[in-house]
PDB file of C-alpha atoms in Angstrom:
ATOM      1  CA  UNK A 116       0.000   0.000   0.000  1.00  0.00           C
ATOM      2  CA  UNK A 117       1.364   3.416  -0.983  1.00  0.00           C
ATOM      3  CA  UNK A 118       1.413   6.005   1.773  1.00  0.00           C
ATOM      4  CA  UNK A 119       0.118   9.500   1.041  1.00  0.00           C
ATOM      5  CA  UNK A 120       2.750  12.257   0.953  1.00  0.00           C
ATOM      6  CA  UNK A 121       3.279  13.893   4.318  1.00  0.00           C
ATOM      7  CA  UNK A 122       3.403  17.647   5.005  1.00  0.00           C
ATOM      8  CA  UNK A 123       7.159  17.349   5.555  1.00  0.00           C
ATOM      9  CA  UNK A 124       7.592  15.584   2.203  1.00  0.00           C
ATOM     10  CA  UNK A 125       5.668  18.227   0.293  1.00  0.00           C
ATOM     11  CA  UNK A 126       7.141  21.263   2.029  1.00  0.00           C
ATOM     12  CA  UNK A 127      10.602  19.896   1.307  1.00  0.00           C
ATOM     13  CA  UNK A 128      11.915  21.832   4.286  1.00  0.00           C
ATOM     14  CA  UNK A 129      14.875  19.516   4.860  1.00  0.00           C
ATOM     15  CA  UNK A 130      16.492  21.324   1.915  1.00  0.00           C
ATOM     16  CA  UNK A 131      15.768  24.775   3.352  1.00  0.00           C
ATOM     17  CA  UNK A 132      18.386  26.820   5.192  1.00  0.00           C
ATOM     18  CA  UNK A 133      17.861  27.681   8.817  1.00  0.00           C
ATOM     19  CA  UNK A 134      15.751  29.282  10.263  1.00  0.00           C
ATOM     20  CA  UNK A 135      13.256  28.340   7.501  1.00  0.00           C
ATOM     21  CA  UNK A 136      13.882  24.645   8.182  1.00  0.00           C
ATOM     22  CA  UNK A 137      12.783  25.041  11.794  1.00  0.00           C
ATOM     23  CA  UNK A 138       9.671  26.930  10.662  1.00  0.00           C
ATOM     24  CA  UNK A 139       8.927  24.032   8.343  1.00  0.00           C
ATOM     25  CA  UNK A 140       9.107  21.607  11.241  1.00  0.00           C
ATOM     26  CA  UNK A 141       6.823  23.792  13.340  1.00  0.00           C
ATOM     27  CA  UNK A 142       4.339  24.214  10.476  1.00  0.00           C
ATOM     28  CA  UNK A 143       4.241  20.458   9.918  1.00  0.00           C
ATOM     29  CA  UNK A 144       3.561  19.819  13.596  1.00  0.00           C
ATOM     30  CA  UNK A 145       0.805  22.439  13.585  1.00  0.00           C
ATOM     31  CA  UNK A 146      -0.792  20.949  10.472  1.00  0.00           C
ATOM     32  CA  UNK A 147      -0.830  17.500  12.050  1.00  0.00           C
ATOM     33  CA  UNK A 148      -2.316  18.911  15.264  1.00  0.00           C
ATOM     34  CA  UNK A 149      -5.011  21.021  13.600  1.00  0.00           C
ATOM     35  CA  UNK A 150      -6.136  18.875  10.661  1.00  0.00           C
ATOM     36  CA  UNK A 151      -5.868  15.384  12.166  1.00  0.00           C
ATOM     37  CA  UNK A 152      -9.274  13.975  13.058  1.00  0.00           C
ATOM     38  CA  UNK A 153     -11.119  16.130  10.517  1.00  0.00           C
ATOM     39  CA  UNK A 154     -12.624  14.562   7.406  1.00  0.00           C
ATOM     40  CA  UNK A 155     -13.665  16.152   4.125  1.00  0.00           C
ATOM     41  CA  UNK A 156     -17.164  15.543   2.783  1.00  0.00           C
ATOM     42  CA  UNK A 157     -15.560  13.150   0.283  1.00  0.00           C
ATOM     43  CA  UNK A 158     -14.731  10.935   3.263  1.00  0.00           C
ATOM     44  CA  UNK A 159     -10.964  11.481   3.069  1.00  0.00           C
ATOM     45  CA  UNK A 160      -8.686  12.778   5.852  1.00  0.00           C
ATOM     46  CA  UNK A 161      -8.725  16.578   5.714  1.00  0.00           C
ATOM     47  CA  UNK A 162      -4.958  16.888   5.848  1.00  0.00           C
ATOM     48  CA  UNK A 163      -4.678  15.299   2.394  1.00  0.00           C
ATOM     49  CA  UNK A 164      -6.125  18.480   0.878  1.00  0.00           C
ATOM     50  CA  UNK A 165      -3.620  21.066   2.200  1.00  0.00           C
ATOM     51  CA  UNK A 166      -0.781  18.650   1.415  1.00  0.00           C
ATOM     52  CA  UNK A 167      -2.010  18.472  -2.200  1.00  0.00           C
ATOM     53  CA  UNK A 168      -2.272  22.286  -2.293  1.00  0.00           C
ATOM     54  CA  UNK A 169       1.410  22.511  -1.355  1.00  0.00           C
ATOM     55  CA  UNK A 170       2.201  19.972  -4.080  1.00  0.00           C
ATOM     56  CA  UNK A 171       0.347  22.116  -6.635  1.00  0.00           C
ATOM     57  CA  UNK A 172       2.142  25.244  -5.474  1.00  0.00           C
ATOM     58  CA  UNK A 173       5.573  23.610  -5.744  1.00  0.00           C
ATOM     59  CA  UNK A 174       5.264  21.272  -8.691  1.00  0.00           C
ATOM     60  CA  UNK A 175       2.740  22.983 -10.958  1.00  0.00           C
ATOM     61  CA  UNK A 176       2.866  26.692 -10.131  1.00  0.00           C
ATOM     62  CA  UNK A 177       6.591  26.988  -9.477  1.00  0.00           C
ATOM     63  CA  UNK A 178       6.369  28.377  -5.934  1.00  0.00           C
ATOM     64  CA  UNK A 179       9.565  27.903  -3.923  1.00  0.00           C
ATOM     65  CA  UNK A 180       9.312  30.493  -1.139  1.00  0.00           C
ATOM     66  CA  UNK A 181       9.258  28.780   2.242  1.00  0.00           C
ATOM     67  CA  UNK A 182       6.725  31.122   3.820  1.00  0.00           C
ATOM     68  CA  UNK A 183       4.362  30.777   0.868  1.00  0.00           C
ATOM     69  CA  UNK A 184       4.474  26.973   1.095  1.00  0.00           C
ATOM     70  CA  UNK A 185       3.815  27.135   4.840  1.00  0.00           C
ATOM     71  CA  UNK A 186       0.870  29.425   4.110  1.00  0.00           C
ATOM     72  CA  UNK A 187      -0.414  26.835   1.647  1.00  0.00           C
ATOM     73  CA  UNK A 188      -0.117  24.059   4.203  1.00  0.00           C
ATOM     74  CA  UNK A 189      -2.023  26.018   6.853  1.00  0.00           C
ATOM     75  CA  UNK A 190      -4.451  27.837   4.554  1.00  0.00           C
ATOM     76  CA  UNK A 191      -7.526  26.097   6.024  1.00  0.00           C
ATOM     77  CA  UNK A 192      -6.287  25.938   9.611  1.00  0.00           C
ATOM     78  CA  UNK A 193      -8.467  28.775  10.917  1.00  0.00           C
ATOM     79  CA  UNK A 194     -11.447  27.536   8.927  1.00  0.00           C
ATOM     80  CA  UNK A 195     -11.139  24.123  10.545  1.00  0.00           C
ATOM     81  CA  UNK A 196     -10.209  25.419  13.995  1.00  0.00           C
ATOM     82  CA  UNK A 197     -10.479  29.198  14.621  1.00  0.00           C
ATOM     83  CA  UNK A 198      -9.435  28.579  18.221  1.00  0.00           C
ATOM     84  CA  UNK A 199      -6.007  27.435  16.963  1.00  0.00           C
ATOM     85  CA  UNK A 200      -5.005  31.027  16.130  1.00  0.00           C
ATOM     86  CA  UNK A 201      -3.116  31.620  19.422  1.00  0.00           C
ATOM     87  CA  UNK A 202      -1.244  28.344  18.971  1.00  0.00           C
ATOM     88  CA  UNK A 203      -0.213  29.240  15.415  1.00  0.00           C
ATOM     89  CA  UNK A 204       0.836  32.715  16.544  1.00  0.00           C
ATOM     90  CA  UNK A 205       2.940  31.296  19.380  1.00  0.00           C
ATOM     91  CA  UNK A 206       4.732  28.868  17.042  1.00  0.00           C
ATOM     92  CA  UNK A 207       5.024  30.901  13.826  1.00  0.00           C
ATOM     93  CA  UNK A 208       4.241  34.526  14.742  1.00  0.00           C
ATOM     94  CA  UNK A 209       1.340  36.912  14.282  1.00  0.00           C
ATOM     95  CA  UNK A 210       2.198  37.859  10.697  1.00  0.00           C
ATOM     96  CA  UNK A 211       1.145  34.448   9.407  1.00  0.00           C
ATOM     97  CA  UNK A 212      -2.044  34.447  11.491  1.00  0.00           C
ATOM     98  CA  UNK A 213      -3.003  37.809   9.977  1.00  0.00           C
ATOM     99  CA  UNK A 214      -2.424  36.346   6.525  1.00  0.00           C
ATOM    100  CA  UNK A 215      -4.482  33.277   7.385  1.00  0.00           C
ATOM    101  CA  UNK A 216      -7.314  35.451   8.704  1.00  0.00           C
ATOM    102  CA  UNK A 217      -7.335  37.379   5.416  1.00  0.00           C
ATOM    103  CA  UNK A 218      -7.880  34.060   3.595  1.00  0.00           C
ATOM    104  CA  UNK A 219     -10.618  32.680   5.867  1.00  0.00           C
ATOM    105  CA  UNK A 220     -14.377  33.369   5.558  1.00  0.00           C
ATOM    106  CA  UNK A 221     -15.649  35.627   8.339  1.00  0.00           C
ATOM    107  CA  UNK A 222     -18.429  33.266   9.388  1.00  0.00           C
ATOM    108  CA  UNK A 223     -15.809  30.578   9.997  1.00  0.00           C
ATOM    109  CA  UNK A 224     -13.648  32.934  12.058  1.00  0.00           C
ATOM    110  CA  UNK A 225     -16.725  34.006  14.026  1.00  0.00           C
ATOM    111  CA  UNK A 226     -17.927  30.385  14.376  1.00  0.00           C
ATOM    112  CA  UNK A 227     -21.485  31.160  13.297  1.00  0.00           C
ATOM    113  CA  UNK A 228     -23.852  29.866  10.603  1.00  0.00           C
ATOM    114  CA  UNK A 229     -23.342  31.280   7.125  1.00  0.00           C
ATOM    115  CA  UNK A 230     -25.711  34.145   6.294  1.00  0.00           C
ATOM    116  CA  UNK A 231     -26.844  35.488   2.894  1.00  0.00           C
ATOM    117  CA  UNK A 232     -24.530  38.520   3.072  1.00  0.00           C
ATOM    118  CA  UNK A 233     -21.483  36.311   3.600  1.00  0.00           C
ATOM    119  CA  UNK A 234     -21.200  35.369  -0.076  1.00  0.00           C
ATOM    120  CA  UNK A 235     -20.714  38.996  -1.103  1.00  0.00           C
ATOM    121  CA  UNK A 236     -18.390  39.665   1.821  1.00  0.00           C
ATOM    122  CA  UNK A 237     -16.257  36.666   0.851  1.00  0.00           C
ATOM    123  CA  UNK A 238     -16.112  37.813  -2.780  1.00  0.00           C
ATOM    124  CA  UNK A 239     -14.812  41.199  -1.613  1.00  0.00           C
ATOM    125  CA  UNK A 240     -12.366  39.634   0.825  1.00  0.00           C
ATOM    126  CA  UNK A 241     -10.888  37.363  -1.835  1.00  0.00           C
ATOM    127  CA  UNK A 242     -10.627  40.321  -4.218  1.00  0.00           C
ATOM    128  CA  UNK A 243      -8.539  42.229  -1.668  1.00  0.00           C
ATOM    129  CA  UNK A 244      -5.948  39.476  -1.151  1.00  0.00           C
ATOM    130  CA  UNK A 245      -2.279  40.017  -1.846  1.00  0.00           C
ATOM    131  CA  UNK A 246      -0.652  38.156  -4.722  1.00  0.00           C
ATOM    132  CA  UNK A 247       0.722  35.298  -2.603  1.00  0.00           C
ATOM    133  CA  UNK A 248      -2.489  34.760  -0.670  1.00  0.00           C
ATOM    134  CA  UNK A 249      -4.432  34.741  -3.945  1.00  0.00           C
ATOM    135  CA  UNK A 250      -2.007  32.200  -5.394  1.00  0.00           C
ATOM    136  CA  UNK A 251      -2.663  29.893  -2.441  1.00  0.00           C
ATOM    137  CA  UNK A 252      -6.424  30.304  -2.835  1.00  0.00           C
ATOM    138  CA  UNK A 253      -6.188  29.505  -6.554  1.00  0.00           C
ATOM    139  CA  UNK A 254      -4.138  26.382  -5.770  1.00  0.00           C
ATOM    140  CA  UNK A 255      -6.869  25.496  -3.272  1.00  0.00           C
ATOM    141  CA  UNK A 256      -9.517  25.900  -5.990  1.00  0.00           C
ATOM    142  CA  UNK A 257      -7.509  23.766  -8.403  1.00  0.00           C
ATOM    143  CA  UNK A 258      -7.360  20.911  -5.913  1.00  0.00           C
ATOM    144  CA  UNK A 259     -11.005  21.273  -4.910  1.00  0.00           C
ATOM    145  CA  UNK A 260     -12.068  21.291  -8.544  1.00  0.00           C
ATOM    146  CA  UNK A 261     -10.120  18.118  -9.251  1.00  0.00           C
ATOM    147  CA  UNK A 262     -11.690  16.461  -6.203  1.00  0.00           C
ATOM    148  CA  UNK A 263     -15.207  17.774  -6.845  1.00  0.00           C
ATOM    149  CA  UNK A 264     -16.497  14.628  -8.530  1.00  0.00           C
ATOM    150  CA  UNK A 265     -15.928  12.716  -5.290  1.00  0.00           C
ATOM    151  CA  UNK A 266     -18.281  14.957  -3.300  1.00  0.00           C
ATOM    152  CA  UNK A 267     -21.502  13.110  -2.476  1.00  0.00           C
ATOM    153  CA  UNK A 268     -23.498  16.377  -2.326  1.00  0.00           C
ATOM    154  CA  UNK A 269     -24.752  17.643  -5.720  1.00  0.00           C
ATOM    155  CA  UNK A 270     -25.813  20.967  -4.184  1.00  0.00           C
ATOM    156  CA  UNK A 271     -22.291  21.513  -2.873  1.00  0.00           C
ATOM    157  CA  UNK A 272     -20.872  20.750  -6.313  1.00  0.00           C
ATOM    158  CA  UNK A 273     -23.243  23.270  -7.896  1.00  0.00           C
ATOM    159  CA  UNK A 274     -22.398  25.964  -5.303  1.00  0.00           C
ATOM    160  CA  UNK A 275     -18.717  25.380  -5.836  1.00  0.00           C
ATOM    161  CA  UNK A 276     -18.977  25.904  -9.593  1.00  0.00           C
ATOM    162  CA  UNK A 277     -21.074  29.070  -9.139  1.00  0.00           C
ATOM    163  CA  UNK A 278     -18.466  30.522  -6.786  1.00  0.00           C
ATOM    164  CA  UNK A 279     -15.719  29.528  -9.190  1.00  0.00           C
ATOM    165  CA  UNK A 280     -17.295  31.293 -12.162  1.00  0.00           C
ATOM    166  CA  UNK A 281     -18.358  34.398 -10.218  1.00  0.00           C
ATOM    167  CA  UNK A 282     -15.237  34.982  -8.152  1.00  0.00           C
ATOM    168  CA  UNK A 283     -12.190  32.832  -8.765  1.00  0.00           C
ATOM    169  CA  UNK A 284     -12.040  32.530 -12.546  1.00  0.00           C
ATOM    170  CA  UNK A 285     -12.382  36.317 -13.069  1.00  0.00           C
ATOM    171  CA  UNK A 286      -9.772  37.037 -10.365  1.00  0.00           C
ATOM    172  CA  UNK A 287      -7.423  34.480 -11.881  1.00  0.00           C
ATOM    173  CA  UNK A 288      -7.771  36.112 -15.289  1.00  0.00           C
ATOM    174  CA  UNK A 289      -7.253  39.604 -13.867  1.00  0.00           C
ATOM    175  CA  UNK A 290      -4.110  38.568 -11.986  1.00  0.00           C
ATOM    176  CA  UNK A 291      -2.347  36.847 -14.885  1.00  0.00           C
ATOM    177  CA  UNK A 292       0.163  39.653 -15.390  1.00  0.00           C
ATOM    178  CA  UNK A 293       1.105  39.980 -11.718  1.00  0.00           C
ATOM    179  CA  UNK A 294       3.501  37.016 -11.662  1.00  0.00           C
ATOM    180  CA  UNK A 295       4.442  33.883 -13.557  1.00  0.00           C
ATOM    181  CA  UNK A 296       2.921  31.588 -10.881  1.00  0.00           C
ATOM    182  CA  UNK A 297      -0.380  33.475 -11.050  1.00  0.00           C
ATOM    183  CA  UNK A 298      -0.379  33.222 -14.841  1.00  0.00           C
ATOM    184  CA  UNK A 299       0.152  29.483 -14.578  1.00  0.00           C
ATOM    185  CA  UNK A 300      -2.526  29.195 -11.894  1.00  0.00           C
ATOM    186  CA  UNK A 301      -4.998  30.999 -14.132  1.00  0.00           C
ATOM    187  CA  UNK A 302      -4.217  28.669 -17.039  1.00  0.00           C
ATOM    188  CA  UNK A 303      -4.482  25.515 -14.919  1.00  0.00           C
ATOM    189  CA  UNK A 304      -7.698  26.597 -13.200  1.00  0.00           C
ATOM    190  CA  UNK A 305      -9.397  27.490 -16.486  1.00  0.00           C
ATOM    191  CA  UNK A 306      -8.275  24.196 -18.059  1.00  0.00           C
ATOM    192  CA  UNK A 307      -9.548  22.180 -15.110  1.00  0.00           C
ATOM    193  CA  UNK A 308     -12.847  24.040 -15.182  1.00  0.00           C
ATOM    194  CA  UNK A 309     -13.262  23.350 -18.885  1.00  0.00           C
ATOM    195  CA  UNK A 310     -12.660  19.653 -18.271  1.00  0.00           C
ATOM    196  CA  UNK A 311     -15.335  19.652 -15.564  1.00  0.00           C
ATOM    197  CA  UNK A 312     -17.820  21.371 -17.867  1.00  0.00           C
ATOM    198  CA  UNK A 313     -17.127  18.886 -20.657  1.00  0.00           C
ATOM    199  CA  UNK A 314     -17.462  15.978 -18.219  1.00  0.00           C
ATOM    200  CA  UNK A 315     -20.789  17.369 -16.981  1.00  0.00           C
ATOM    201  CA  UNK A 316     -19.806  17.452 -13.292  1.00  0.00           C
TER     202      UNK A 316
END
């Protein structure tokens, strides 16, 4: 049986210089603490998703910056466990928690049910992201889109595609000239979306 790649494998932090290597170790430990025990609606361990996002960032989008890869690994940490913010801050600093908060829906941070206004607020929040945070969110969409067919909830699949066409695909297109990784992310996301449309997902 083939084991899934671990956060340490995908971050590749053993090749990083210090102090980035130590931050990689801390980020891996945090990811294991926060994501372990949570399951995606596809029935798979939640940690598989952020690990795949890091893989996309490194292998497909050409991201090599240590802090960006750590951000990718922890991008859903506050969505899964908003109460983990002090722990992340104590291990990695408040700068990364501010970045994670900027990438997390407000209703998740506030631990309340989603309300009608939240969709528009999230659209605006995503539109205000910096280039690196947007790159992580596009890598997240790429992985979610590839995994969408495994979701047992047709309504969730439909909502995902609506959000993709209204928010993420336009932002990806608008950001193409910001950096080479964002250009690649735009191309990959559009190609994956076209495949989903043709497959009738």
